[in-house]
XYZ file of N, CA and C in Angstrom:
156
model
N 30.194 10.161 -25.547
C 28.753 10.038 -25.529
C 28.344 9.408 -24.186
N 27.502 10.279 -23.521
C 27.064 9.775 -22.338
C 26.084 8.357 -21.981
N 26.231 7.392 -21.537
C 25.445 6.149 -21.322
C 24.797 6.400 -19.860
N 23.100 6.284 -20.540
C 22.378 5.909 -19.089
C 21.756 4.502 -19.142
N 21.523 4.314 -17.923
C 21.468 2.772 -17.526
C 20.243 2.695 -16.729
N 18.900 2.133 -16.936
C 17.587 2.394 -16.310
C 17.310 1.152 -15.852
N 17.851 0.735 -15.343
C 17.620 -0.572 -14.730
C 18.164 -0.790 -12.892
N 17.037 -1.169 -12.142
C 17.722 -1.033 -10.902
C 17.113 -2.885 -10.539
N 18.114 -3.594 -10.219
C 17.854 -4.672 -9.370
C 17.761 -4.483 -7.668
N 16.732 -4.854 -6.893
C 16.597 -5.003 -5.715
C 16.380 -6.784 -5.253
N 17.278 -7.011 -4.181
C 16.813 -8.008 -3.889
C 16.937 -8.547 -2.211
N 15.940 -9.361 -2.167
C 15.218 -9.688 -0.895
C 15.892 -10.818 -0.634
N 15.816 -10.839 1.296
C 15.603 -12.373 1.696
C 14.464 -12.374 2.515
N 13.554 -13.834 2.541
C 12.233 -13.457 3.139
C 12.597 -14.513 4.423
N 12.387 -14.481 5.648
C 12.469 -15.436 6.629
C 11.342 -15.834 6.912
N 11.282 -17.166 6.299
C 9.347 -17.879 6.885
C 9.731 -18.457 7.719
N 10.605 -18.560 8.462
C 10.531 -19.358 10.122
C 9.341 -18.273 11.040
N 8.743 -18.953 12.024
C 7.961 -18.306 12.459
C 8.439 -17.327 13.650
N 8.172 -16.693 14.089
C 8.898 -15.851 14.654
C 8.069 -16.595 16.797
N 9.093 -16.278 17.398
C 8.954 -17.229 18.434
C 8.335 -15.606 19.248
N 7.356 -16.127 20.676
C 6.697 -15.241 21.481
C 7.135 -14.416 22.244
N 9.308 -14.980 22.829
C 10.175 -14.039 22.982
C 10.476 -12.982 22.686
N 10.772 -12.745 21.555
C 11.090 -11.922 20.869
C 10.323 -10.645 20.701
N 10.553 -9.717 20.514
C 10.009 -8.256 20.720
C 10.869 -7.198 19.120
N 9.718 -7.234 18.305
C 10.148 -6.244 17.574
C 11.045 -4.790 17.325
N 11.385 -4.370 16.670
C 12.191 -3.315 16.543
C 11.504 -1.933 16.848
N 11.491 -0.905 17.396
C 10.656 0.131 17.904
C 10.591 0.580 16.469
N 9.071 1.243 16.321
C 8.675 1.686 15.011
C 9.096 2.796 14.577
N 9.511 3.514 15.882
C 10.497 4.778 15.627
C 11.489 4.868 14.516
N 12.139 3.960 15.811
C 13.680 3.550 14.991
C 13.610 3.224 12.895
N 12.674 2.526 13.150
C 12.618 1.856 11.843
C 12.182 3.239 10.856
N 11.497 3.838 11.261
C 10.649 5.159 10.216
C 11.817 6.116 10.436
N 12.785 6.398 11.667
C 13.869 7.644 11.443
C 14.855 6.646 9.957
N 15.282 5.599 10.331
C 16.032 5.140 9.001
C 15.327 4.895 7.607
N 14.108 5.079 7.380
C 13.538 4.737 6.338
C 13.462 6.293 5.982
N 13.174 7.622 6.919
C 13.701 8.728 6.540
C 14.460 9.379 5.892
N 16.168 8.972 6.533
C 17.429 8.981 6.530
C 17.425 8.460 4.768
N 17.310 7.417 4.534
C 17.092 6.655 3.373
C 16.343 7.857 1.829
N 15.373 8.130 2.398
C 14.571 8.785 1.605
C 15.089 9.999 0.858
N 15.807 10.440 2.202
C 16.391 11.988 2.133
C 17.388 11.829 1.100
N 18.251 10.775 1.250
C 19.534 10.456 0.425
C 19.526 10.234 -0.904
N 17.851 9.720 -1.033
C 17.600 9.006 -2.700
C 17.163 10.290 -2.901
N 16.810 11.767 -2.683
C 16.513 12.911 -3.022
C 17.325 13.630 -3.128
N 18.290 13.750 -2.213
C 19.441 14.641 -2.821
C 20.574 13.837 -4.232
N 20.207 12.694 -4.283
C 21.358 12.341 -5.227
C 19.980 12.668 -6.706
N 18.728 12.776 -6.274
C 18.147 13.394 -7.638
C 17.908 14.177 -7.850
N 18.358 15.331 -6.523
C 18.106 17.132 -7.222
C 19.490 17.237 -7.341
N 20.654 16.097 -7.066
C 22.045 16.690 -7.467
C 22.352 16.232 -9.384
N 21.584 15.284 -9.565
C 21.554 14.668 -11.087
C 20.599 16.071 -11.636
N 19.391 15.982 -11.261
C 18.831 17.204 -12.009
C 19.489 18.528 -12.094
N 20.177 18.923 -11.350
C 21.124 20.300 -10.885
C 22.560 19.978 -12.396
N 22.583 18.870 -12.948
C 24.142 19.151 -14.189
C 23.619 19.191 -14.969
């Protein structure tokens, strides 16, 4: 008998140090091609679950 499991834990760390005037963020590019990459992956593993 097959067991499904509907529960997903995510968890965070938040950094409240303030961030100093040096420093220069991550290009927004970069950040949206991996949040892409990401997206794509959580879609194929649910048209590969919907596909059995």
């Amino acid at each position: 008998m097959p067991v499904q499991i509907n529960e997903v834990i995510i968890r965070t760390i938040v950094d409240t140090a303030p961030v100093s005037q040096g420093s220069q963020p991550a290009p927004a590019a970069t950040n949206n091609s991996l949040e892409y990459e990401a997206i794509e992956k959580i879609l194929e593993i649910i048209k590969e679950k919907n596909e059995r």
